Amino acid sequence: MKIFLIVFLIFVFVFPAVILAVPPPKPPKSVSSVAELETHLTELTQDNVPPGLSVIVVKNDKVVYANSFGAIAAPPSTPRLACLIRTPTLG
């Protein structure tokens, strides 16, 4: 009975999430301008997958392009616990 319940719960919760997940937009084969690249990267971060990204292009040891897209800070994926924040002290 437990195995049936586990399999049933997997079908109920996991498969709909996988089937209904929205795939990210396909990357363009090529871009002809910086604006076209920025449009694609903005669309990519609209669904918060990834929540944000940064692009830096370096040529001859000089930064020729730098920009960030999406959220500045994503919600934490791990809750902050008091035991993780505090450190033990001696004394």
JSON list of C-alpha atoms in Angstrom, two decimals, residues 14-88:
[
{"chain": "A", "resi": 14, "resn": "VAL", "atom": "CA", "xyz": [6.02, 15.50, -10.25]},
{"chain": "A", "resi": 15, "resn": "PHE", "atom": "CA", "xyz": [4.66, 14.73, -13.70]},
{"chain": "A", "resi": 16, "resn": "PRO", "atom": "CA", "xyz": [2.37, 17.79, -13.98]},
{"chain": "A", "resi": 17, "resn": "ALA", "atom": "CA", "xyz": [5.26, 20.02, -12.93]},
{"chain": "A", "resi": 18, "resn": "VAL", "atom": "CA", "xyz": [7.50, 18.50, -15.61]},
{"chain": "A", "resi": 19, "resn": "ILE", "atom": "CA", "xyz": [4.84, 18.56, -18.32]},
{"chain": "A", "resi": 20, "resn": "LEU", "atom": "CA", "xyz": [3.64, 22.10, -17.59]},
{"chain": "A", "resi": 21, "resn": "ALA", "atom": "CA", "xyz": [7.11, 23.59, -17.14]},
{"chain": "A", "resi": 22, "resn": "VAL", "atom": "CA", "xyz": [7.71, 26.38, -19.61]},
{"chain": "A", "resi": 23, "resn": "PRO", "atom": "CA", "xyz": [10.92, 25.86, -21.56]},
{"chain": "A", "resi": 24, "resn": "PRO", "atom": "CA", "xyz": [13.27, 28.84, -21.82]},
{"chain": "A", "resi": 25, "resn": "PRO", "atom": "CA", "xyz": [13.28, 30.69, -25.13]},
{"chain": "A", "resi": 26, "resn": "LYS", "atom": "CA", "xyz": [15.61, 29.19, -27.71]},
{"chain": "A", "resi": 27, "resn": "PRO", "atom": "CA", "xyz": [18.82, 31.11, -28.24]},
{"chain": "A", "resi": 28, "resn": "PRO", "atom": "CA", "xyz": [19.14, 32.89, -31.57]},
{"chain": "A", "resi": 29, "resn": "LYS", "atom": "CA", "xyz": [21.52, 31.34, -34.12]},
{"chain": "A", "resi": 30, "resn": "SER", "atom": "CA", "xyz": [23.22, 34.71, -34.48]},
{"chain": "A", "resi": 31, "resn": "VAL", "atom": "CA", "xyz": [22.70, 38.31, -33.45]},
{"chain": "A", "resi": 32, "resn": "SER", "atom": "CA", "xyz": [23.34, 41.30, -35.64]},
{"chain": "A", "resi": 33, "resn": "SER", "atom": "CA", "xyz": [23.32, 43.95, -32.93]},
{"chain": "A", "resi": 34, "resn": "VAL", "atom": "CA", "xyz": [23.83, 44.45, -29.22]},
{"chain": "A", "resi": 35, "resn": "ALA", "atom": "CA", "xyz": [20.17, 45.46, -28.89]},
{"chain": "A", "resi": 36, "resn": "GLU", "atom": "CA", "xyz": [19.08, 42.09, -30.30]},
{"chain": "A", "resi": 37, "resn": "LEU", "atom": "CA", "xyz": [21.28, 40.25, -27.79]},
{"chain": "A", "resi": 38, "resn": "GLU", "atom": "CA", "xyz": [19.97, 42.38, -24.92]},
{"chain": "A", "resi": 39, "resn": "THR", "atom": "CA", "xyz": [16.38, 41.66, -25.97]},
{"chain": "A", "resi": 40, "resn": "HIS", "atom": "CA", "xyz": [17.03, 37.91, -25.89]},
{"chain": "A", "resi": 41, "resn": "LEU", "atom": "CA", "xyz": [18.76, 38.04, -22.49]},
{"chain": "A", "resi": 42, "resn": "THR", "atom": "CA", "xyz": [15.94, 40.16, -21.03]},
{"chain": "A", "resi": 43, "resn": "GLU", "atom": "CA", "xyz": [13.36, 37.62, -22.27]},
{"chain": "A", "resi": 44, "resn": "LEU", "atom": "CA", "xyz": [15.45, 34.81, -20.78]},
{"chain": "A", "resi": 45, "resn": "THR", "atom": "CA", "xyz": [15.30, 36.32, -17.28]},
{"chain": "A", "resi": 46, "resn": "GLN", "atom": "CA", "xyz": [11.57, 37.21, -17.42]},
{"chain": "A", "resi": 47, "resn": "ASP", "atom": "CA", "xyz": [10.52, 33.86, -15.87]},
{"chain": "A", "resi": 48, "resn": "ASN", "atom": "CA", "xyz": [13.22, 34.00, -13.16]},
{"chain": "A", "resi": 49, "resn": "VAL", "atom": "CA", "xyz": [15.06, 31.01, -14.63]},
{"chain": "A", "resi": 50, "resn": "PRO", "atom": "CA", "xyz": [17.76, 32.22, -14.22]},
{"chain": "A", "resi": 51, "resn": "PRO", "atom": "CA", "xyz": [16.65, 35.10, -12.00]},
{"chain": "A", "resi": 52, "resn": "GLY", "atom": "CA", "xyz": [19.54, 37.22, -13.21]},
{"chain": "A", "resi": 53, "resn": "LEU", "atom": "CA", "xyz": [22.72, 37.10, -15.23]},
{"chain": "A", "resi": 54, "resn": "SER", "atom": "CA", "xyz": [25.67, 39.25, -16.16]},
{"chain": "A", "resi": 55, "resn": "VAL", "atom": "CA", "xyz": [27.56, 39.46, -19.44]},
{"chain": "A", "resi": 56, "resn": "ILE", "atom": "CA", "xyz": [31.06, 40.81, -19.86]},
{"chain": "A", "resi": 57, "resn": "VAL", "atom": "CA", "xyz": [32.94, 40.83, -23.17]},
{"chain": "A", "resi": 58, "resn": "VAL", "atom": "CA", "xyz": [36.70, 41.33, -22.99]},
{"chain": "A", "resi": 59, "resn": "LYS", "atom": "CA", "xyz": [38.86, 42.04, -26.03]},
{"chain": "A", "resi": 60, "resn": "ASN", "atom": "CA", "xyz": [42.62, 42.65, -25.84]},
{"chain": "A", "resi": 61, "resn": "ASP", "atom": "CA", "xyz": [42.46, 42.81, -22.03]},
{"chain": "A", "resi": 62, "resn": "LYS", "atom": "CA", "xyz": [39.85, 45.59, -22.12]},
{"chain": "A", "resi": 63, "resn": "VAL", "atom": "CA", "xyz": [36.18, 45.35, -21.22]},
{"chain": "A", "resi": 64, "resn": "VAL", "atom": "CA", "xyz": [34.22, 46.27, -24.35]},
{"chain": "A", "resi": 65, "resn": "TYR", "atom": "CA", "xyz": [30.75, 45.36, -23.03]},
{"chain": "A", "resi": 66, "resn": "ALA", "atom": "CA", "xyz": [29.30, 44.82, -19.55]},
{"chain": "A", "resi": 67, "resn": "ASN", "atom": "CA", "xyz": [25.64, 44.55, -18.60]},
{"chain": "A", "resi": 68, "resn": "SER", "atom": "CA", "xyz": [23.37, 42.73, -16.15]},
{"chain": "A", "resi": 69, "resn": "PHE", "atom": "CA", "xyz": [19.86, 41.41, -16.73]},
{"chain": "A", "resi": 70, "resn": "GLY", "atom": "CA", "xyz": [17.05, 40.27, -14.46]},
{"chain": "A", "resi": 71, "resn": "ALA", "atom": "CA", "xyz": [16.70, 40.46, -10.71]},
{"chain": "A", "resi": 72, "resn": "ILE", "atom": "CA", "xyz": [19.34, 41.98, -8.47]},
{"chain": "A", "resi": 73, "resn": "ALA", "atom": "CA", "xyz": [18.67, 39.46, -5.70]},
{"chain": "A", "resi": 74, "resn": "ALA", "atom": "CA", "xyz": [16.81, 36.17, -5.91]},
{"chain": "A", "resi": 75, "resn": "PRO", "atom": "CA", "xyz": [14.92, 34.77, -2.95]},
{"chain": "A", "resi": 76, "resn": "PRO", "atom": "CA", "xyz": [17.19, 32.48, -0.93]},
{"chain": "A", "resi": 77, "resn": "SER", "atom": "CA", "xyz": [16.89, 28.81, -1.79]},
{"chain": "A", "resi": 78, "resn": "THR", "atom": "CA", "xyz": [18.11, 27.77, 1.66]},
{"chain": "A", "resi": 79, "resn": "PRO", "atom": "CA", "xyz": [16.47, 29.22, 4.75]},
{"chain": "A", "resi": 80, "resn": "ARG", "atom": "CA", "xyz": [18.78, 31.10, 7.05]},
{"chain": "A", "resi": 81, "resn": "LEU", "atom": "CA", "xyz": [18.89, 29.32, 10.34]},
{"chain": "A", "resi": 82, "resn": "ALA", "atom": "CA", "xyz": [20.30, 30.68, 13.57]},
{"chain": "A", "resi": 83, "resn": "CYS", "atom": "CA", "xyz": [22.75, 27.79, 13.73]},
{"chain": "A", "resi": 84, "resn": "LEU", "atom": "CA", "xyz": [24.13, 28.70, 10.31]},
{"chain": "A", "resi": 85, "resn": "ILE", "atom": "CA", "xyz": [24.53, 32.39, 11.09]},
{"chain": "A", "resi": 86, "resn": "ARG", "atom": "CA", "xyz": [26.05, 32.21, 14.57]},
{"chain": "A", "resi": 87, "resn": "THR", "atom": "CA", "xyz": [29.49, 30.90, 15.33]},
{"chain": "A", "resi": 88, "resn": "PRO", "atom": "CA", "xyz": [30.45, 29.30, 18.61]}
]
